[in-house]
DNA sequence: GTTCAAAAAACGAACGATCGTGTTTTTAGC
DNA sequence: GCTAAAAACACGATCGTTCGTTTTTTGAAC
């Protein structure tokens, strides 16, 4: 019986969803009409309704597809990366670990901006109905994925005592927020320094805090930034003793492109 | 001459703008129509056009009013509060300072959610054209406002060496993000603990980092959170020696209401 | 491999509703 | 009573969606 080949039907669905995603993320749900979507997908407006009963259903399908693709690839990628990194011998939560994490987060934001933009669309026009669950107990999820590795950290004599999942979650949120502001909010070096410099400092603060009792901070010169855009050169912290010996510990964070 | 009294005209303007603000922040710009605004403002649709030439002009006026009111009141409030706190003798950047800052930021988010929601509307529907400047070189602005106080911190022997404006900006962004996620993104205790507990831990991490060389962390019991909603009781850190002596240092952060 | 009828899919004009806005009439302030 | 503001109404455009028609696809018969 002449039902459309499943391959072709799925391709059409994906084509329409991709066009809708591109428009929803650029002008919102109510700011996008079906004719634009049809034109961008190179189909007729009526054709869309053979795949999606309403505009709202199309949106929900777009959200589902975007979430499963972005999350399945990147959440898993970040977690497996973390697991791999934390399995190396020695202390977890080193400068190298966090710099690598920052690189992964940066990729997540810069390679999949649509995912995040769609989340903001959902916040504005749907009260974040479709994304709210991604913020439910972030530390617990880190703990579930990295149970053994994180427990090893908390057993270390120099560990601060905070639940490692909580600690990782806060650093994760901090770095994620940095790149989201840079990429989606037009924050042009909003912390007054280039990406790698800013991330370096954030990690340094996360590792050892504002105050250091042992005078290790003495080797860091004052690196105040005066005037916009004048980023002082990267100055490495002497407290990188937590690093794995022999590893260079170069920041894995590239410079951000000036504009998308 | 029958020109409307300025007092009355301004009142009408504000009434319309307030209605528009309430709708824009709940359903976006394109998701709101002039008839809804008119109904909410208890005027006719035509009457709006005696005050605003177009819907876009109304939006821009709403943004201007919302920004000037929220920013003038709260940015100045936070800064003056910081200045006052940092003028107290002793070290700046104490637990008490940051807990107070967190309280101010929390008020900023929970008392003026419309300001932040409107920013997200602008991100989604106007590419953040009207709010992008609020993220331009945040550390520099802290440095300008708190020049003397922050310099005093950087001169302290135990200071980490990072530019104090940068350090304050990162802590500010971190706490702000926490409350924004809680209030606007539906993050129901997204860090797995009540507000004051989470903020307490964030501040503790900001002050002394993940690793502590002097064993001060030994007094903090493991406070891992297992299972959603099961927040362990607040356990005070022994490293509060940075606090002003005699001050209780109680967290100034209330619990968040469960839902708006 | 070609043909063919049936059925699904694609099309695009059209529909009713609603959009932002202009016009006309009524109201109300000075 | 003059005049600007407010209300009521109207207009063209555009919205999401439907529908009648055309085109394409399909599996089987040949």
Coordinates of C-alpha atoms (C1' of nucleotides) in Angstrom, one line a residue:
Chain A
X1 CA 0.0 0.0 0.0
X2 CA 1.4 3.4 -1.0
X3 CA 2.4 4.8 2.4
X4 CA 5.5 7.0 2.1
X5 CA 8.8 5.3 2.7
X6 CA 9.7 5.6 6.3
X7 CA 13.1 6.9 5.4
X8 CA 11.7 9.7 3.3
X9 CA 9.1 10.6 5.8
X10 CA 11.6 10.9 8.6
X11 CA 13.8 13.0 6.5
X12 CA 11.0 15.4 5.8
X13 CA 10.1 15.6 9.5
X14 CA 13.7 16.4 10.3
X15 CA 13.9 19.0 7.6
X16 CA 10.8 20.8 8.9
X17 CA 11.9 20.5 12.5
X18 CA 15.3 21.9 11.7
X19 CA 13.8 24.9 9.8
X20 CA 11.5 25.5 12.7
X21 CA 14.3 25.2 15.2
X22 CA 16.4 27.8 13.4
X23 CA 13.5 30.2 13.3
X24 CA 12.2 29.6 16.8
X25 CA 15.6 30.2 18.3
X26 CA 16.1 33.5 16.3
X27 CA 12.7 35.1 16.7
X28 CA 10.8 33.1 19.3
X29 CA 7.7 30.9 19.0
X30 CA 5.1 33.6 18.5
X31 CA 7.4 35.5 16.3
X32 CA 7.6 32.7 13.8
X33 CA 4.8 31.8 11.4
X34 CA 4.2 28.6 9.6
X35 CA 4.8 30.2 6.2
X36 CA 8.4 31.1 7.1
X37 CA 9.0 27.6 8.4
X38 CA 7.6 26.1 5.2
X39 CA 9.7 28.4 3.0
X40 CA 12.9 27.6 5.0
X41 CA 12.1 23.9 4.9
X42 CA 11.3 24.2 1.1
X43 CA 7.9 22.6 1.5
X44 CA 4.4 24.0 1.3
X45 CA 2.6 25.2 4.4
X46 CA 0.0 22.5 4.0
X47 CA 2.7 19.8 3.9
X48 CA 3.8 20.6 7.4
X49 CA 0.4 19.6 8.7
X50 CA 0.8 16.1 7.3
X51 CA 3.6 15.7 9.9
X52 CA 2.5 17.9 12.8
X53 CA -1.1 18.5 13.7
X54 CA -0.5 22.0 15.1
X55 CA 2.2 24.7 15.4
X56 CA 2.4 23.8 19.1
X57 CA 2.9 20.2 18.4
X58 CA 5.7 21.1 16.0
X59 CA 7.3 23.2 18.8
X60 CA 7.1 20.3 21.2
X61 CA 8.6 18.0 18.7
X62 CA 11.4 20.4 18.0
X63 CA 12.1 20.7 21.7
X64 CA 12.2 16.9 22.1
X65 CA 14.5 16.4 19.2
X66 CA 16.8 19.2 20.2
X67 CA 17.0 18.0 23.8
X68 CA 17.6 14.4 23.0
X69 CA 20.2 15.2 20.4
X70 CA 22.1 17.8 22.4
X71 CA 21.8 16.1 25.7
X72 CA 22.5 12.6 24.6
X73 CA 25.6 13.7 22.8
X74 CA 26.9 16.3 25.2
X75 CA 25.8 15.4 28.6
X76 CA 27.0 11.9 28.0
X77 CA 30.2 13.3 26.5
X78 CA 30.9 15.6 29.4
X79 CA 30.2 12.8 31.9
X80 CA 32.3 10.2 30.2
X81 CA 35.0 12.8 29.9
X82 CA 34.8 13.5 33.5
X83 CA 34.8 9.9 34.4
X84 CA 37.9 9.4 32.2
X85 CA 39.7 12.3 33.8
X86 CA 38.8 11.4 37.3
X87 CA 40.1 7.9 36.7
X88 CA 43.6 9.1 36.3
X89 CA 45.7 8.4 39.4
X90 CA 46.4 11.3 41.8
X91 CA 44.0 13.9 43.1
X92 CA 40.8 14.7 41.3
X93 CA 39.7 18.4 40.9
X94 CA 43.1 19.6 39.5
X95 CA 43.6 22.6 37.4
X96 CA 43.9 20.3 34.4
X97 CA 40.7 18.6 35.2
X98 CA 38.7 21.8 35.4
X99 CA 40.4 23.4 32.4
X100 CA 39.3 20.3 30.4
X101 CA 35.8 20.5 31.8
X102 CA 35.7 24.2 30.8
X103 CA 36.7 23.2 27.2
X104 CA 33.9 20.7 27.1
X105 CA 31.4 23.2 28.4
X106 CA 32.6 25.8 25.9
X107 CA 32.0 23.3 23.1
X108 CA 28.6 22.5 24.4
X109 CA 27.7 26.2 24.3
X110 CA 29.4 27.2 21.0
X111 CA 28.5 24.0 19.1
X112 CA 24.9 23.8 20.2
X113 CA 23.8 27.4 20.8
X114 CA 20.3 26.4 19.6
X115 CA 19.8 24.2 22.5
X116 CA 20.4 27.0 25.0
X117 CA 18.5 29.6 22.9
X118 CA 15.5 27.2 22.8
X119 CA 15.7 27.0 26.6
X120 CA 15.4 30.7 26.8
X121 CA 12.5 30.7 24.4
X122 CA 10.9 28.2 26.6
X123 CA 11.5 30.4 29.7
X124 CA 10.0 33.4 28.0
X125 CA 7.0 31.8 26.2
X126 CA 6.3 28.6 28.0
X127 CA 7.5 29.3 31.6
X128 CA 10.3 26.8 31.0
X129 CA 7.8 23.9 31.0
X130 CA 10.0 21.8 28.7
X131 CA 13.4 22.4 30.2
X132 CA 12.9 22.9 33.9
X133 CA 13.8 19.3 34.7
X134 CA 17.3 19.9 33.5
X135 CA 17.9 21.9 36.7
X136 CA 16.6 19.3 39.2
X137 CA 19.2 18.4 41.7
X138 CA 22.4 18.9 39.6
X139 CA 24.8 17.7 42.4
X140 CA 22.9 14.5 42.7
X141 CA 23.3 13.7 39.1
X142 CA 27.0 14.4 39.2
X143 CA 27.2 12.1 42.2
X144 CA 25.3 9.4 40.5
X145 CA 27.6 9.5 37.5
X146 CA 30.9 10.0 39.3
X147 CA 30.2 8.3 42.6
X148 CA 33.5 6.5 43.1
X149 CA 35.7 9.3 41.7
X150 CA 34.0 12.0 43.7
X151 CA 34.2 9.9 46.9
X152 CA 37.9 9.6 46.4
X153 CA 38.1 13.4 46.3
X154 CA 36.2 13.8 49.5
X155 CA 38.5 11.3 51.2
X156 CA 41.6 13.3 50.5
X157 CA 43.1 15.1 53.6
X158 CA 43.1 18.5 51.9
X159 CA 39.6 18.3 50.6
X160 CA 37.4 21.2 51.7
X161 CA 34.7 19.0 53.1
X162 CA 31.9 20.0 50.8
X163 CA 29.9 17.3 49.1
X164 CA 32.0 16.8 45.9
X165 CA 28.9 16.6 43.7
X166 CA 27.9 20.0 45.0
X167 CA 31.3 21.4 44.4
X168 CA 31.4 20.1 40.9
X169 CA 27.9 21.4 40.2
X170 CA 28.8 24.9 41.3
X171 CA 32.0 25.0 39.2
X172 CA 30.0 23.6 36.3
X173 CA 27.3 26.2 36.6
X174 CA 29.9 29.0 36.9
X175 CA 31.7 28.0 33.8
X176 CA 28.5 27.4 31.9
X177 CA 27.1 30.7 32.8
X178 CA 30.3 32.4 31.7
X179 CA 30.1 31.0 28.2
X180 CA 26.3 31.5 28.0
X181 CA 26.7 35.2 28.8
X182 CA 29.5 35.4 26.2
X183 CA 27.7 33.6 23.5
X184 CA 24.0 34.4 23.9
X185 CA 23.9 37.6 25.9
X186 CA 26.3 39.7 24.0
X187 CA 28.7 39.8 26.9
X188 CA 31.9 40.9 25.0
X189 CA 34.5 39.6 27.4
X190 CA 32.2 40.5 30.2
X191 CA 34.8 39.6 32.8
X192 CA 37.2 42.0 31.3
X193 CA 39.6 39.4 29.9
X194 CA 39.9 36.9 27.1
X195 CA 38.1 33.6 27.4
X196 CA 41.1 31.5 28.5
X197 CA 42.4 34.1 30.9
X198 CA 39.0 34.5 32.5
X199 CA 38.5 30.7 32.8
X200 CA 42.0 30.3 34.2
X201 CA 41.2 32.8 36.9
X202 CA 37.8 31.3 37.7
X203 CA 39.4 27.9 38.0
X204 CA 42.1 29.3 40.2
X205 CA 39.5 30.9 42.5
X206 CA 37.5 27.7 42.5
X207 CA 40.5 25.6 43.5
X208 CA 41.9 27.8 46.3
X209 CA 39.4 30.6 47.0
X210 CA 39.9 34.2 47.7
X211 CA 42.1 33.7 50.7
X212 CA 45.1 31.5 51.0
X213 CA 46.7 30.8 54.3
X214 CA 50.0 29.5 53.1
X215 CA 51.3 32.5 51.1
X216 CA 51.2 30.5 47.9
X217 CA 49.4 33.4 46.3
X218 CA 52.5 35.6 46.6
X219 CA 53.7 34.5 43.2
X220 CA 50.6 35.8 41.4
X221 CA 51.2 39.4 40.5
X222 CA 48.4 41.8 40.6
X223 CA 46.5 41.3 37.4
X224 CA 43.9 44.0 37.6
X225 CA 42.3 44.9 34.3
X226 CA 41.9 48.6 33.8
X227 CA 39.8 49.7 30.8
X228 CA 37.7 47.6 28.6
X229 CA 39.3 45.1 26.4
X230 CA 42.7 45.4 27.9
X231 CA 43.2 41.9 29.1
X232 CA 46.4 41.4 31.0
X233 CA 48.5 38.5 29.9
X234 CA 47.8 35.1 31.4
X235 CA 49.8 34.6 34.6
X236 CA 50.0 31.1 35.8
X237 CA 49.3 30.4 39.4
X238 CA 52.0 28.9 41.6
X239 CA 49.3 26.8 43.3
X240 CA 49.2 24.4 40.4
X241 CA 50.9 21.9 42.6
X242 CA 47.7 19.9 42.4
X243 CA 48.4 19.2 38.8
X244 CA 49.5 15.8 37.6
X245 CA 53.3 15.9 37.3
X246 CA 54.6 16.0 33.8
X247 CA 51.3 17.3 32.4
X248 CA 51.6 20.7 30.9
X249 CA 48.2 21.9 32.2
X250 CA 47.6 24.2 29.3
X251 CA 44.1 25.7 29.2
X252 CA 41.9 23.8 26.8
X253 CA 39.8 26.8 26.2
X254 CA 40.1 28.5 22.9
X255 CA 39.3 32.1 22.2
X256 CA 35.7 32.8 21.4
X257 CA 34.8 34.0 17.9
X258 CA 33.9 37.6 18.0
X259 CA 30.4 37.0 16.7
X260 CA 28.4 34.1 15.6
Chain B
X1 CA -6.4 74.5 26.9
X2 CA -7.6 70.9 27.1
X3 CA -4.2 69.4 27.0
X4 CA -4.3 66.7 29.7
X5 CA -2.7 67.6 33.0
X6 CA 0.9 66.3 33.0
X7 CA 0.3 64.4 36.2
X8 CA -2.6 62.5 34.7
X9 CA -0.8 61.9 31.4
X10 CA 2.2 60.4 33.1
X11 CA 0.0 58.3 35.3
X12 CA -1.7 56.9 32.2
X13 CA 1.6 56.2 30.5
X14 CA 2.8 54.4 33.6
X15 CA -0.4 52.4 33.8
X16 CA -0.1 51.3 30.1
X17 CA 3.6 50.5 30.5
X18 CA 3.0 48.5 33.6
X19 CA 0.3 46.4 31.9
X20 CA 2.6 45.9 28.9
X21 CA 5.5 44.9 31.2
X22 CA 3.3 42.3 32.9
X23 CA 2.3 40.8 29.7
X24 CA 5.6 41.0 27.8
X25 CA 7.3 39.2 30.7
X26 CA 4.7 36.4 30.8
X27 CA 4.2 35.7 27.1
X28 CA 6.9 37.6 25.2
X29 CA 6.6 40.5 22.8
X30 CA 5.1 38.8 19.8
X31 CA 2.9 36.7 22.1
X32 CA 1.2 39.8 23.5
X33 CA -1.3 42.0 21.5
X34 CA -2.4 45.5 22.0
X35 CA -5.9 44.5 22.9
X36 CA -4.7 42.5 25.9
X37 CA -2.5 45.4 27.0
X38 CA -5.4 47.8 26.7
X39 CA -7.7 45.5 28.7
X40 CA -5.2 45.0 31.4
X41 CA -4.5 48.8 31.6
X42 CA -8.3 49.5 31.6
X43 CA -8.1 51.8 28.5
X44 CA -9.1 51.4 24.9
X45 CA -6.7 50.1 22.3
X46 CA -6.9 53.4 20.5
X47 CA -5.9 55.3 23.7
X48 CA -2.5 53.5 23.8
X49 CA -1.6 55.2 20.5
X50 CA -2.0 58.6 22.0
X51 CA 1.0 57.8 24.2
X52 CA 3.0 55.4 22.1
X53 CA 3.2 55.5 18.3
X54 CA 3.8 51.8 17.8
X55 CA 3.9 48.6 19.7
X56 CA 7.7 48.5 19.3
X57 CA 7.9 52.0 20.7
X58 CA 5.9 50.9 23.7
X59 CA 8.2 47.9 24.2
X60 CA 11.3 50.2 24.1
X61 CA 9.7 52.5 26.6
X62 CA 8.9 49.6 28.9
X63 CA 12.5 48.4 28.7
X64 CA 13.8 51.9 29.5
X65 CA 11.4 52.4 32.4
X66 CA 12.1 48.9 33.8
X67 CA 15.8 49.2 33.5
X68 CA 16.1 52.7 35.0
X69 CA 13.8 51.8 37.9
X70 CA 15.3 48.5 38.7
X71 CA 18.9 49.4 38.0
X72 CA 18.8 52.8 39.6
X73 CA 17.3 51.4 42.8
X74 CA 19.1 48.1 43.0
X75 CA 22.5 48.5 41.3
X76 CA 23.0 51.6 43.4
X77 CA 21.6 49.8 46.5
X78 CA 24.0 46.9 46.1
X79 CA 26.9 49.1 45.4
X80 CA 26.3 51.4 48.3
X81 CA 25.7 48.4 50.5
X82 CA 29.0 46.9 49.4
X83 CA 30.8 50.2 50.0
X84 CA 29.3 50.4 53.5
X85 CA 30.3 46.8 54.2
X86 CA 33.7 47.1 52.9
X87 CA 34.3 50.3 54.9
X88 CA 34.1 48.3 58.1
X89 CA 37.5 47.8 59.7
X90 CA 39.2 44.4 59.2
X91 CA 39.4 42.2 56.1
X92 CA 37.0 42.6 53.3
X93 CA 35.6 39.6 51.5
X94 CA 34.5 37.9 54.7
X95 CA 31.7 35.3 55.1
X96 CA 29.5 38.0 56.5
X97 CA 30.2 40.4 53.5
X98 CA 29.3 37.8 50.9
X99 CA 26.3 36.5 52.8
X100 CA 25.0 40.1 52.9
X101 CA 25.8 40.4 49.2
X102 CA 23.8 37.2 48.5
X103 CA 20.9 38.7 50.4
X104 CA 20.9 41.8 48.3
X105 CA 21.2 39.8 45.1
X106 CA 18.3 37.6 46.2
X107 CA 16.2 40.6 46.8
X108 CA 17.1 41.9 43.4
X109 CA 15.9 38.7 41.8
X110 CA 12.8 38.1 43.9
X111 CA 11.6 41.6 44.2
X112 CA 12.2 42.5 40.5
X113 CA 11.7 39.3 38.5
X114 CA 10.2 41.3 35.7
X115 CA 13.6 43.0 35.1
X116 CA 15.3 39.7 34.5
X117 CA 12.4 38.1 32.6
X118 CA 12.4 41.1 30.3
X119 CA 16.1 40.6 29.7
X120 CA 15.3 37.1 28.6
X121 CA 12.6 38.3 26.3
X122 CA 15.1 40.7 24.8
X123 CA 17.6 37.8 24.3
X124 CA 15.0 35.7 22.6
X125 CA 13.2 38.3 20.5
X126 CA 15.6 41.2 20.1
X127 CA 19.0 39.5 20.3
X128 CA 19.5 41.2 23.7
X129 CA 19.8 44.6 21.9
X130 CA 18.6 46.5 24.9
X131 CA 20.4 44.7 27.8
X132 CA 23.7 43.7 26.3
X133 CA 25.5 46.7 27.8
X134 CA 24.8 45.4 31.3
X135 CA 27.4 42.7 30.8
X136 CA 30.2 45.0 29.5
X137 CA 33.2 44.5 31.7
X138 CA 31.6 43.7 35.0
X139 CA 34.9 43.7 37.1
X140 CA 35.8 47.1 35.9
X141 CA 32.5 48.5 37.2
X142 CA 33.1 46.9 40.5
X143 CA 36.6 48.4 40.6
X144 CA 35.3 51.8 39.8
X145 CA 32.7 51.8 42.5
X146 CA 34.8 50.1 45.2
X147 CA 38.3 51.2 44.2
X148 CA 39.7 51.9 47.6
X149 CA 38.0 49.0 49.4
X150 CA 39.0 46.5 46.8
X151 CA 42.6 47.7 46.7
X152 CA 42.8 47.2 50.5
X153 CA 41.8 43.6 49.9
X154 CA 44.4 43.0 47.3
X155 CA 47.1 44.4 49.6
X156 CA 46.3 41.9 52.3
X157 CA 49.0 39.2 52.8
X158 CA 46.6 36.3 52.5
X159 CA 44.8 37.7 49.4
X160 CA 44.9 35.2 46.5
X161 CA 46.3 37.7 44.1
X162 CA 43.5 37.9 41.6
X163 CA 42.2 41.3 40.7
X164 CA 39.6 42.0 43.4
X165 CA 37.1 43.4 40.9
X166 CA 37.3 40.2 39.0
X167 CA 36.9 38.1 42.1
X168 CA 33.9 40.1 43.2
X169 CA 32.4 39.9 39.7
X170 CA 32.7 36.1 39.6
X171 CA 31.1 35.7 43.0
X172 CA 28.4 38.1 42.0
X173 CA 27.6 36.2 38.8
X174 CA 27.6 32.9 40.7
X175 CA 25.1 34.0 43.3
X176 CA 23.0 35.8 40.7
X177 CA 22.9 32.8 38.5
X178 CA 21.8 30.7 41.5
X179 CA 18.8 32.8 42.3
X180 CA 17.9 33.3 38.6
X181 CA 17.8 29.6 38.1
X182 CA 15.7 29.2 41.2
X183 CA 13.3 31.9 40.4
X184 CA 12.9 32.0 36.6
X185 CA 14.0 28.6 35.4
X186 CA 12.0 26.4 37.7
X187 CA 15.1 25.1 39.4
X188 CA 13.5 23.7 42.5
X189 CA 16.5 23.7 44.8
X190 CA 18.6 22.8 41.8
X191 CA 21.8 22.5 44.0
X192 CA 20.0 20.0 46.2
X193 CA 19.8 22.1 49.3
X194 CA 17.7 24.9 50.7
X195 CA 18.7 28.4 49.6
X196 CA 20.6 29.4 52.7
X197 CA 22.5 26.2 52.8
X198 CA 23.4 26.3 49.1
X199 CA 24.5 29.9 49.4
X200 CA 26.5 29.1 52.5
X201 CA 28.4 26.4 50.7
X202 CA 28.9 28.6 47.6
X203 CA 30.4 31.3 49.8
X204 CA 32.5 28.8 51.6
X205 CA 33.9 27.5 48.4
X206 CA 34.4 31.0 47.1
X207 CA 36.4 32.0 50.2
X208 CA 38.7 29.0 50.5
X209 CA 38.3 26.9 47.4
X210 CA 38.1 23.2 46.9
X211 CA 41.5 22.4 48.5
X212 CA 42.8 23.6 51.8
X213 CA 46.3 23.1 52.7
X214 CA 46.1 23.8 56.4
X215 CA 43.7 21.1 57.4
X216 CA 41.0 23.7 58.4
X217 CA 38.5 21.7 56.5
X218 CA 38.7 18.8 58.8
X219 CA 36.0 20.2 61.0
X220 CA 33.5 20.1 58.2
X221 CA 31.7 16.8 58.2
X222 CA 30.8 15.2 54.9
X223 CA 27.6 16.9 53.9
X224 CA 26.6 15.0 50.8
X225 CA 23.0 15.2 49.8
X226 CA 21.5 11.9 48.8
X227 CA 18.1 11.9 47.2
X228 CA 16.2 15.0 46.0
X229 CA 14.9 17.3 48.6
X230 CA 16.8 15.9 51.5
X231 CA 18.9 18.8 52.4
X232 CA 21.4 18.1 55.2
X233 CA 21.4 20.6 58.0
X234 CA 23.6 23.6 57.8
X235 CA 27.0 22.9 59.1
X236 CA 29.2 25.9 59.7
X237 CA 32.7 26.0 58.5
X238 CA 35.5 26.3 60.9
X239 CA 37.3 28.6 58.4
X240 CA 35.1 31.5 59.3
X241 CA 38.0 33.0 61.1
X242 CA 37.9 35.7 58.4
X243 CA 34.7 37.0 59.9
X244 CA 34.6 40.0 62.1
X245 CA 34.9 39.0 65.7
X246 CA 31.7 39.2 67.6
X247 CA 29.5 39.2 64.6
X248 CA 27.3 36.2 64.3
X249 CA 27.7 35.8 60.6
X250 CA 24.2 34.3 60.1
X251 CA 23.3 33.9 56.5
X252 CA 21.1 36.8 55.4
X253 CA 19.4 34.6 52.8
X254 CA 15.8 33.6 53.4
X255 CA 14.2 30.5 52.0
X256 CA 12.8 31.0 48.6
X257 CA 9.0 30.8 48.2
X258 CA 8.1 27.5 46.6
X259 CA 6.4 29.0 43.6
X260 CA 5.7 32.5 42.4
Chain C
dG1 C1' 11.6 -3.5 -16.5
dT2 C1' 7.3 -1.4 -17.5
dT3 C1' 2.6 -0.2 -16.6
dC4 C1' -1.1 1.0 -13.8
dA5 C1' -4.5 2.1 -10.5
dA6 C1' -4.9 3.5 -5.9
dA7 C1' -3.6 6.1 -2.1
dA8 C1' -0.9 9.2 0.2
dA9 C1' 1.5 13.4 0.1
dA10 C1' 2.2 18.0 -1.5
dC11 C1' 0.5 22.1 -3.0
dG12 C1' -1.5 26.7 -2.6
dA13 C1' -5.6 29.2 -2.5
dA14 C1' -8.9 30.3 0.8
dC15 C1' -11.1 30.7 5.4
dG16 C1' -12.2 32.8 9.7
dA17 C1' -10.0 34.9 13.3
dT18 C1' -7.0 38.2 15.0
dC19 C1' -3.2 41.2 14.4
dG20 C1' -1.3 46.3 14.6
dT21 C1' -3.0 50.4 13.3
dG22 C1' -5.9 54.3 11.2
dT23 C1' -10.2 56.8 11.3
dT24 C1' -14.4 58.5 13.2
dT25 C1' -17.2 59.7 16.8
dT26 C1' -18.0 60.6 21.5
dT27 C1' -16.4 62.2 25.9
dA28 C1' -14.4 65.0 29.2
dG29 C1' -10.8 68.5 30.8
dC30 C1' -9.5 73.2 30.8
Chain D
dG1 C1' -17.1 76.0 24.3
dC2 C1' -13.1 74.7 22.4
dT3 C1' -10.0 71.0 22.0
dA4 C1' -7.5 67.1 22.9
dA5 C1' -8.0 62.6 24.6
dA6 C1' -10.6 58.4 24.8
dA7 C1' -13.7 55.1 22.9
dA8 C1' -15.7 52.7 19.2
dC9 C1' -15.3 51.1 14.9
dA10 C1' -13.1 49.8 10.6
dC11 C1' -9.3 48.4 7.6
dG12 C1' -5.8 45.9 5.4
dA13 C1' -2.5 42.5 6.6
dT14 C1' -1.3 38.4 8.5
dC15 C1' -2.0 34.6 11.5
dG16 C1' -2.9 29.3 12.1
dT17 C1' -5.3 26.1 9.8
dT18 C1' -8.3 23.8 6.2
dC19 C1' -9.6 21.9 1.9
dG20 C1' -10.0 20.8 -2.9
dT21 C1' -7.0 19.7 -6.3
dT22 C1' -2.8 18.1 -8.4
dT23 C1' 1.4 15.5 -8.1
dT24 C1' 4.1 11.9 -6.6
dT25 C1' 4.9 7.5 -4.7
dT26 C1' 4.0 2.7 -4.2
dG27 C1' 3.4 -2.4 -4.8
dA28 C1' 1.5 -5.5 -7.7
dA29 C1' 0.3 -7.2 -12.3
dC30 C1' 2.2 -7.9 -16.5

